[in-house]
């Protein structure tokens, strides 16, 4: 079966989505929509058989369109997702799912009536590295988990409608929820500062404590001249490092067989003597390619995506809790 799609938005992420969806054997990109005619000309170099339009209504009103790919600014996601659902279209929407929690709740309620597939672009869940990370956590290879630390930094991209929570921290939110979502935080401390577009924070630091003593620290920075995407997870047996910017593809490393042991009676600390480091081999397949394959598979089989509207709502709730803590 060939699924016909309409793409709305051809800015930063649109070309990447167009390239991956148009190359899928079960997808035909029927219409590409953007307000900028020069961008539409550029889109035709990737998908020359597609129609182009400056009006999204041409996609919503087309009965042949099976699903809509939304790659616009976050402030438009709510309206476009809603129109798509009410037009009977399945939805693939880049993050954020919506601009705020109330919008996300309403979209979830609308789809209870429409019963269509919604997939929110939680890209990092589909990287080969994350699949290995999740398997290691699931298999308890790190032992009892102590700490999660994420640093996500870059210069920009500054947006007039979304602060750093909806931009960079959104990724950390869905990763934490997917790995440890069964645990509910008992304490969140957060601080953030707006330097460029007031009052939208472009730097943020968040500390989260969970009931079992496990904690997470997240540092996000949009003023950093060096792009950084780094997560480490420490457990009693080992420390796992995921450096998404590592060269030569060595993005995943496992450190030591045991971190450190402490004898409370003697007060002695014992550190590992071998200091072993193991580089983990992963597939070279791109995350967005995996994600597109998964979305089309869900459409074929009628399965709910793991990153559906409910997952999008959970992320918005998580970020709202951080937002509240930031302003406390």
mmCIF file of C-alpha atoms in Angstrom:
data_model
loop_
_atom_site.group_PDB
_atom_site.id
_atom_site.type_symbol
_atom_site.label_atom_id
_atom_site.label_comp_id
_atom_site.label_asym_id
_atom_site.label_seq_id
_atom_site.Cartn_x
_atom_site.Cartn_y
_atom_site.Cartn_z
ATOM 1 C CA UNK A 1 0.000 0.000 0.000
ATOM 2 C CA UNK A 2 1.229 3.477 -0.877
ATOM 3 C CA UNK A 3 0.496 6.188 1.700
ATOM 4 C CA UNK A 4 0.085 9.687 0.293
ATOM 5 C CA UNK A 5 1.410 12.515 2.425
ATOM 6 C CA UNK A 6 1.451 16.277 2.619
ATOM 7 C CA UNK A 7 4.417 18.147 4.112
ATOM 8 C CA UNK A 8 3.832 21.505 5.805
ATOM 9 C CA UNK A 9 6.953 23.566 6.469
ATOM 10 C CA UNK A 10 10.279 23.577 4.677
ATOM 11 C CA UNK A 11 12.595 25.372 7.083
ATOM 12 C CA UNK A 12 15.262 23.671 9.208
ATOM 13 C CA UNK A 13 13.809 20.167 9.684
ATOM 14 C CA UNK A 14 11.487 19.995 6.678
ATOM 15 C CA UNK A 15 14.170 19.055 4.103
ATOM 16 C CA UNK A 16 15.392 16.199 6.325
ATOM 17 C CA UNK A 17 11.866 14.852 6.748
ATOM 18 C CA UNK A 18 11.132 15.240 3.034
ATOM 19 C CA UNK A 19 14.290 13.364 2.068
ATOM 20 C CA UNK A 20 13.514 10.445 4.385
ATOM 21 C CA UNK A 21 9.774 10.169 3.759
ATOM 22 C CA UNK A 22 10.110 10.561 -0.020
ATOM 23 C CA UNK A 23 12.736 7.808 -0.173
ATOM 24 C CA UNK A 24 10.453 5.322 1.616
ATOM 25 C CA UNK A 25 9.018 2.770 -0.805
ATOM 26 C CA UNK A 26 5.524 3.005 0.717
ATOM 27 C CA UNK A 27 5.226 6.809 0.731
ATOM 28 C CA UNK A 28 4.325 9.337 -1.940
ATOM 29 C CA UNK A 29 4.726 13.010 -1.040
ATOM 30 C CA UNK A 30 1.784 14.478 -2.929
ATOM 31 C CA UNK A 31 1.911 18.105 -1.736
ATOM 32 C CA UNK A 32 4.644 20.253 -0.177
ATOM 33 C CA UNK A 33 3.517 23.465 1.502
ATOM 34 C CA UNK A 34 5.530 26.500 2.589
ATOM 35 C CA UNK A 35 4.902 30.243 2.489
ATOM 36 C CA UNK A 36 8.250 30.881 0.797
ATOM 37 C CA UNK A 37 8.219 30.158 -2.977
ATOM 38 C CA UNK A 38 12.018 29.794 -3.140
ATOM 39 C CA UNK A 39 11.895 27.054 -0.520
ATOM 40 C CA UNK A 40 9.271 25.224 -2.548
ATOM 41 C CA UNK A 41 11.583 25.361 -5.558
ATOM 42 C CA UNK A 42 14.311 23.833 -3.422
ATOM 43 C CA UNK A 43 11.939 21.097 -2.211
ATOM 44 C CA UNK A 44 11.245 20.045 -5.790
ATOM 45 C CA UNK A 45 14.907 19.137 -6.235
ATOM 46 C CA UNK A 46 14.329 16.367 -3.670
ATOM 47 C CA UNK A 47 10.788 15.386 -4.650
ATOM 48 C CA UNK A 48 10.233 16.616 -8.245
ATOM 49 C CA UNK A 49 6.915 14.808 -8.703
ATOM 50 C CA UNK A 50 5.271 16.589 -5.752
ATOM 51 C CA UNK A 51 2.805 19.427 -6.074
ATOM 52 C CA UNK A 52 3.667 22.644 -4.219
ATOM 53 C CA UNK A 53 1.422 25.102 -2.420
ATOM 54 C CA UNK A 54 1.632 28.142 -0.168
ATOM 55 C CA UNK A 55 -1.644 27.238 1.546
ATOM 56 C CA UNK A 56 -1.891 24.330 3.997
ATOM 57 C CA UNK A 57 -5.610 24.016 3.266
ATOM 58 C CA UNK A 58 -4.673 22.365 -0.024
ATOM 59 C CA UNK A 59 -3.379 19.448 2.041
ATOM 60 C CA UNK A 60 -6.219 19.276 4.557
ATOM 61 C CA UNK A 61 -8.891 19.407 1.838
ATOM 62 C CA UNK A 62 -7.307 16.722 -0.347
ATOM 63 C CA UNK A 63 -9.150 13.405 0.207
ATOM 64 C CA UNK A 64 -6.187 11.448 -1.188
ATOM 65 C CA UNK A 65 -3.822 12.587 1.570
ATOM 66 C CA UNK A 66 -3.424 9.869 4.238
ATOM 67 C CA UNK A 67 -1.117 11.688 6.640
ATOM 68 C CA UNK A 68 0.345 15.132 7.250
ATOM 69 C CA UNK A 69 3.973 15.851 8.133
ATOM 70 C CA UNK A 70 4.189 19.041 10.210
ATOM 71 C CA UNK A 71 7.606 20.740 10.279
ATOM 72 C CA UNK A 72 6.707 24.318 11.169
ATOM 73 C CA UNK A 73 7.411 26.585 14.153
ATOM 74 C CA UNK A 74 6.110 25.290 17.469
ATOM 75 C CA UNK A 75 3.487 28.013 17.786
ATOM 76 C CA UNK A 76 1.620 26.595 14.769
ATOM 77 C CA UNK A 77 1.661 22.923 15.805
ATOM 78 C CA UNK A 78 -1.575 22.997 17.797
ATOM 79 C CA UNK A 79 -3.640 24.521 14.966
ATOM 80 C CA UNK A 80 -2.124 22.313 12.266
ATOM 81 C CA UNK A 81 -2.432 19.067 14.238
ATOM 82 C CA UNK A 82 -6.032 19.926 15.108
ATOM 83 C CA UNK A 83 -6.923 20.729 11.487
ATOM 84 C CA UNK A 84 -5.238 17.554 10.330
ATOM 85 C CA UNK A 85 -7.170 15.382 12.772
ATOM 86 C CA UNK A 86 -10.494 17.023 11.964
ATOM 87 C CA UNK A 87 -9.714 16.456 8.271
ATOM 88 C CA UNK A 88 -9.255 12.744 8.918
ATOM 89 C CA UNK A 89 -5.469 12.709 8.459
ATOM 90 C CA UNK A 90 -2.866 10.818 10.460
ATOM 91 C CA UNK A 91 -0.176 13.108 11.896
ATOM 92 C CA UNK A 92 3.616 13.155 12.085
ATOM 93 C CA UNK A 93 4.640 16.325 13.936
ATOM 94 C CA UNK A 94 8.108 17.507 14.858
ATOM 95 C CA UNK A 95 8.706 18.478 18.469
ATOM 96 C CA UNK A 96 7.318 20.164 20.451
ATOM 97 C CA UNK A 97 3.951 18.405 20.336
ATOM 98 C CA UNK A 98 2.273 21.685 21.304
ATOM 99 C CA UNK A 99 3.219 25.063 22.711
ATOM 100 C CA UNK A 100 1.860 24.384 26.204
ATOM 101 C CA UNK A 101 0.198 21.769 28.379
ATOM 102 C CA UNK A 102 -3.375 22.901 27.740
ATOM 103 C CA UNK A 103 -2.946 22.650 23.976
ATOM 104 C CA UNK A 104 -1.490 19.153 24.353
ATOM 105 C CA UNK A 105 -4.415 18.048 26.533
ATOM 106 C CA UNK A 106 -6.936 19.329 23.998
ATOM 107 C CA UNK A 107 -5.238 17.511 21.114
ATOM 108 C CA UNK A 108 -5.315 14.263 23.090
ATOM 109 C CA UNK A 109 -9.045 14.734 23.719
ATOM 110 C CA UNK A 110 -9.724 15.515 20.054
ATOM 111 C CA UNK A 111 -7.983 12.343 18.947
ATOM 112 C CA UNK A 112 -10.061 10.252 21.336
ATOM 113 C CA UNK A 113 -12.912 11.071 18.966
ATOM 114 C CA UNK A 114 -10.935 10.953 15.705
ATOM 115 C CA UNK A 115 -8.982 7.767 16.555
ATOM 116 C CA UNK A 116 -6.106 8.552 14.184
ATOM 117 C CA UNK A 117 -2.380 7.934 14.446
ATOM 118 C CA UNK A 118 -0.299 10.758 15.891
ATOM 119 C CA UNK A 119 3.463 10.441 16.094
ATOM 120 C CA UNK A 120 5.596 13.112 17.750
ATOM 121 C CA UNK A 121 9.147 13.373 16.440
ATOM 122 C CA UNK A 122 11.159 12.155 19.450
ATOM 123 C CA UNK A 123 14.215 11.623 17.275
ATOM 124 C CA UNK A 124 16.792 10.422 19.790
ATOM 125 C CA UNK A 125 14.625 7.447 20.794
ATOM 126 C CA UNK A 126 15.331 6.056 17.330
ATOM 127 C CA UNK A 127 19.100 6.382 17.279
ATOM 128 C CA UNK A 128 20.966 3.048 17.304
ATOM 129 C CA UNK A 129 22.875 4.337 20.352
ATOM 130 C CA UNK A 130 19.696 4.865 22.342
ATOM 131 C CA UNK A 131 18.485 1.364 21.536
ATOM 132 C CA UNK A 132 21.668 0.003 23.140
ATOM 133 C CA UNK A 133 21.342 2.385 26.106
ATOM 134 C CA UNK A 134 17.786 1.235 26.739
ATOM 135 C CA UNK A 135 18.763 -2.435 26.513
ATOM 136 C CA UNK A 136 21.582 -1.902 29.020
ATOM 137 C CA UNK A 137 19.190 -0.195 31.454
ATOM 138 C CA UNK A 138 16.517 -2.861 30.919
ATOM 139 C CA UNK A 139 19.027 -5.657 31.543
ATOM 140 C CA UNK A 140 20.318 -3.865 34.675
ATOM 141 C CA UNK A 141 23.881 -4.107 33.367
ATOM 142 C CA UNK A 142 24.843 -0.984 35.321
ATOM 143 C CA UNK A 143 23.474 -2.410 38.565
ATOM 144 C CA UNK A 144 21.589 -0.119 40.905
ATOM 145 C CA UNK A 145 21.271 3.236 39.170
ATOM 146 C CA UNK A 146 22.691 6.291 40.908
ATOM 147 C CA UNK A 147 22.716 9.228 38.556
ATOM 148 C CA UNK A 148 21.718 10.558 35.111
ATOM 149 C CA UNK A 149 23.551 13.579 33.734
ATOM 150 C CA UNK A 150 22.865 15.319 30.438
ATOM 151 C CA UNK A 151 24.616 18.257 28.811
ATOM 152 C CA UNK A 152 22.984 19.643 25.685
ATOM 153 C CA UNK A 153 24.525 22.808 24.253
ATOM 154 C CA UNK A 154 24.852 24.736 21.003
ATOM 155 C CA UNK A 155 24.722 28.308 19.739
ATOM 156 C CA UNK A 156 21.017 28.884 18.980
ATOM 157 C CA UNK A 157 18.647 28.176 17.386
ATOM 158 C CA UNK A 158 16.838 31.115 18.979
ATOM 159 C CA UNK A 159 13.081 31.103 18.417
ATOM 160 C CA UNK A 160 10.510 33.751 19.274
ATOM 161 C CA UNK A 161 7.899 31.278 20.519
ATOM 162 C CA UNK A 162 9.826 28.600 22.461
ATOM 163 C CA UNK A 163 12.321 28.810 25.322
ATOM 164 C CA UNK A 164 15.120 26.340 25.942
ATOM 165 C CA UNK A 165 12.727 23.854 27.575
ATOM 166 C CA UNK A 166 10.796 23.388 24.346
ATOM 167 C CA UNK A 167 13.981 23.393 22.275
ATOM 168 C CA UNK A 168 16.839 21.435 23.903
ATOM 169 C CA UNK A 169 15.363 20.125 27.158
ATOM 170 C CA UNK A 170 12.465 18.561 25.281
ATOM 171 C CA UNK A 171 14.908 15.833 24.180
ATOM 172 C CA UNK A 172 16.080 15.152 27.735
ATOM 173 C CA UNK A 173 12.463 15.041 28.889
ATOM 174 C CA UNK A 174 11.355 12.294 26.511
ATOM 175 C CA UNK A 175 14.555 10.304 27.101
ATOM 176 C CA UNK A 176 14.065 10.395 30.884
ATOM 177 C CA UNK A 177 10.389 9.494 30.541
ATOM 178 C CA UNK A 178 11.123 6.598 28.204
ATOM 179 C CA UNK A 179 13.886 5.187 30.423
ATOM 180 C CA UNK A 180 12.509 5.911 33.889
ATOM 181 C CA UNK A 181 8.905 6.986 33.330
ATOM 182 C CA UNK A 182 7.510 4.558 35.889
ATOM 183 C CA UNK A 183 9.199 6.667 38.588
ATOM 184 C CA UNK A 184 7.646 9.982 39.562
ATOM 185 C CA UNK A 185 10.008 12.775 40.697
ATOM 186 C CA UNK A 186 9.639 13.840 44.316
ATOM 187 C CA UNK A 187 11.601 17.065 43.914
ATOM 188 C CA UNK A 188 12.522 19.334 41.005
ATOM 189 C CA UNK A 189 14.836 22.330 41.247
ATOM 190 C CA UNK A 190 15.383 24.493 38.203
ATOM 191 C CA UNK A 191 16.873 27.797 37.172
ATOM 192 C CA UNK A 192 17.052 29.531 33.832
ATOM 193 C CA UNK A 193 17.968 32.886 32.343
ATOM 194 C CA UNK A 194 16.902 34.781 29.228
ATOM 195 C CA UNK A 195 19.792 36.635 27.587
ATOM 196 C CA UNK A 196 18.676 37.098 23.978
ATOM 197 C CA UNK A 197 14.853 37.073 23.700
ATOM 198 C CA UNK A 198 13.264 38.134 26.972
ATOM 199 C CA UNK A 199 11.508 36.367 28.734
ATOM 200 C CA UNK A 200 12.428 33.142 26.885
ATOM 201 C CA UNK A 201 15.200 31.345 28.764
ATOM 202 C CA UNK A 202 18.214 30.293 26.694
ATOM 203 C CA UNK A 203 20.186 28.669 29.522
ATOM 204 C CA UNK A 204 18.797 26.259 32.107
ATOM 205 C CA UNK A 205 19.940 23.910 34.859
ATOM 206 C CA UNK A 206 17.588 21.282 36.294
ATOM 207 C CA UNK A 207 18.014 18.800 39.147
ATOM 208 C CA UNK A 208 15.473 16.016 39.660
ATOM 209 C CA UNK A 209 15.270 13.612 42.605
ATOM 210 C CA UNK A 210 13.358 10.322 42.429
ATOM 211 C CA UNK A 211 11.933 8.260 45.335
ATOM 212 C CA UNK A 212 14.643 5.557 45.268
ATOM 213 C CA UNK A 213 17.533 8.029 45.559
ATOM 214 C CA UNK A 214 18.248 8.102 41.837
ATOM 215 C CA UNK A 215 18.690 11.650 40.559
ATOM 216 C CA UNK A 216 19.073 13.457 37.251
ATOM 217 C CA UNK A 217 20.913 16.662 36.409
ATOM 218 C CA UNK A 218 20.321 18.435 33.097
ATOM 219 C CA UNK A 219 22.362 21.350 31.765
ATOM 220 C CA UNK A 220 21.139 23.114 28.623
ATOM 221 C CA UNK A 221 22.826 26.088 26.962
ATOM 222 C CA UNK A 222 22.016 27.935 23.736
ATOM 223 C CA UNK A 223 24.972 30.334 24.070
ATOM 224 C CA UNK A 224 27.721 27.744 23.680
ATOM 225 C CA UNK A 225 29.982 27.982 20.583
ATOM 226 C CA UNK A 226 30.569 24.216 20.665
ATOM 227 C CA UNK A 227 27.781 21.741 19.982
ATOM 228 C CA UNK A 228 27.510 19.182 22.769
ATOM 229 C CA UNK A 229 25.139 16.251 23.198
ATOM 230 C CA UNK A 230 26.363 14.111 26.066
ATOM 231 C CA UNK A 231 24.643 11.815 28.567
ATOM 232 C CA UNK A 232 26.174 9.613 31.220
ATOM 233 C CA UNK A 233 24.341 7.206 33.492
ATOM 234 C CA UNK A 234 26.141 5.983 36.621
ATOM 235 C CA UNK A 235 25.307 2.743 38.405
ATOM 236 C CA UNK A 236 26.937 0.626 41.092
ATOM 237 C CA UNK A 237 28.578 -1.661 38.502
ATOM 238 C CA UNK A 238 29.531 0.696 35.680
ATOM 239 C CA UNK A 239 29.105 4.091 34.048
ATOM 240 C CA UNK A 240 27.633 4.417 30.563
ATOM 241 C CA UNK A 241 28.629 7.401 28.415
ATOM 242 C CA UNK A 242 26.698 8.443 25.302
ATOM 243 C CA UNK A 243 28.517 11.217 23.458
ATOM 244 C CA UNK A 244 26.464 11.929 20.357
ATOM 245 C CA UNK A 245 29.126 14.271 18.966
ATOM 246 C CA UNK A 246 32.017 11.810 19.321
ATOM 247 C CA UNK A 247 34.193 11.405 16.254
ATOM 248 C CA UNK A 248 34.856 8.108 14.483
ATOM 249 C CA UNK A 249 31.449 6.825 15.546
ATOM 250 C CA UNK A 250 32.648 5.900 19.056
ATOM 251 C CA UNK A 251 29.572 7.370 20.719
ATOM 252 C CA UNK A 252 28.910 4.732 23.396
ATOM 253 C CA UNK A 253 31.409 3.727 26.073
ATOM 254 C CA UNK A 254 31.116 1.582 29.201
ATOM 255 C CA UNK A 255 33.507 2.476 32.029
ATOM 256 C CA UNK A 256 34.741 0.029 34.695
ATOM 257 C CA UNK A 257 33.220 -3.113 36.133
ATOM 258 C CA UNK A 258 32.461 -1.361 39.399
ATOM 259 C CA UNK A 259 32.527 2.336 40.228
ATOM 260 C CA UNK A 260 33.644 2.405 43.865
ATOM 261 C CA UNK A 261 32.871 0.558 47.083
ATOM 262 C CA UNK A 262 32.682 2.080 50.554
ATOM 263 C CA UNK A 263 33.041 0.326 53.901
ATOM 264 C CA UNK A 264 30.954 2.331 56.363
ATOM 265 C CA UNK A 265 32.601 0.658 59.372
ATOM 266 C CA UNK A 266 36.200 1.395 58.418
ATOM 267 C CA UNK A 267 35.516 4.426 56.282
ATOM 268 C CA UNK A 268 37.647 2.961 53.508
ATOM 269 C CA UNK A 269 36.953 3.608 49.847
ATOM 270 C CA UNK A 270 37.991 1.087 47.214
ATOM 271 C CA UNK A 271 38.326 2.218 43.624
ATOM 272 C CA UNK A 272 38.450 -0.119 40.613
ATOM 273 C CA UNK A 273 41.977 -1.130 39.678
ATOM 274 C CA UNK A 274 41.486 -2.099 36.046
ATOM 275 C CA UNK A 275 39.813 1.120 34.814
ATOM 276 C CA UNK A 276 38.487 -0.763 31.813
ATOM 277 C CA UNK A 277 36.751 1.134 29.020
ATOM 278 C CA UNK A 278 34.668 -0.709 26.453
ATOM 279 C CA UNK A 279 33.523 0.973 23.240
ATOM 280 C CA UNK A 280 30.144 -0.385 22.174
ATOM 281 C CA UNK A 281 29.434 -1.077 18.510
ATOM 282 C CA UNK A 282 26.110 0.088 17.100
ATOM 283 C CA UNK A 283 24.351 0.219 13.742
ATOM 284 C CA UNK A 284 25.112 3.139 11.429
ATOM 285 C CA UNK A 285 21.470 3.595 10.393
ATOM 286 C CA UNK A 286 20.165 7.134 10.850
ATOM 287 C CA UNK A 287 17.580 7.867 13.555
ATOM 288 C CA UNK A 288 15.101 9.608 11.262
ATOM 289 C CA UNK A 289 15.229 6.665 8.851
ATOM 290 C CA UNK A 290 14.345 4.320 11.712
ATOM 291 C CA UNK A 291 11.588 6.683 12.822
ATOM 292 C CA UNK A 292 10.009 6.919 9.368
ATOM 293 C CA UNK A 293 10.100 3.122 9.008
ATOM 294 C CA UNK A 294 8.417 2.786 12.403
ATOM 295 C CA UNK A 295 5.707 5.343 11.609
ATOM 296 C CA UNK A 296 4.792 3.655 8.316
ATOM 297 C CA UNK A 297 4.761 0.285 10.076
ATOM 298 C CA UNK A 298 2.311 1.695 12.649
ATOM 299 C CA UNK A 299 0.063 2.986 9.857
ATOM 300 C CA UNK A 300 0.091 -0.409 8.138
ATOM 301 C CA UNK A 301 -0.589 -2.429 11.276
ATOM 302 C CA UNK A 302 -2.852 0.045 13.061
ATOM 303 C CA UNK A 303 -0.536 0.098 16.091
ATOM 304 C CA UNK A 304 -0.219 3.103 18.370
ATOM 305 C CA UNK A 305 3.301 4.573 18.185
ATOM 306 C CA UNK A 306 5.231 4.585 21.453
ATOM 307 C CA UNK A 307 5.799 8.312 20.858
ATOM 308 C CA UNK A 308 2.122 9.093 20.284
ATOM 309 C CA UNK A 309 0.031 12.019 21.527
ATOM 310 C CA UNK A 310 -0.039 10.582 25.055
ATOM 311 C CA UNK A 311 3.759 10.480 25.111
ATOM 312 C CA UNK A 312 3.750 14.049 23.797
ATOM 313 C CA UNK A 313 1.384 15.050 26.601
ATOM 314 C CA UNK A 314 3.653 13.436 29.208
ATOM 315 C CA UNK A 315 6.590 15.452 27.899
ATOM 316 C CA UNK A 316 4.579 18.677 28.079
ATOM 317 C CA UNK A 317 3.543 17.861 31.675
ATOM 318 C CA UNK A 318 7.168 17.110 32.572
ATOM 319 C CA UNK A 319 8.332 20.418 31.091
ATOM 320 C CA UNK A 320 5.482 22.282 32.780
ATOM 321 C CA UNK A 321 6.669 20.934 36.153
ATOM 322 C CA UNK A 322 10.169 22.200 35.357
ATOM 323 C CA UNK A 323 8.742 25.552 34.258
ATOM 324 C CA UNK A 324 6.900 25.885 37.573
ATOM 325 C CA UNK A 325 10.069 25.016 39.515
ATOM 326 C CA UNK A 326 12.037 27.556 37.472
ATOM 327 C CA UNK A 327 9.666 30.329 38.520
ATOM 328 C CA UNK A 328 9.291 29.293 42.159
#
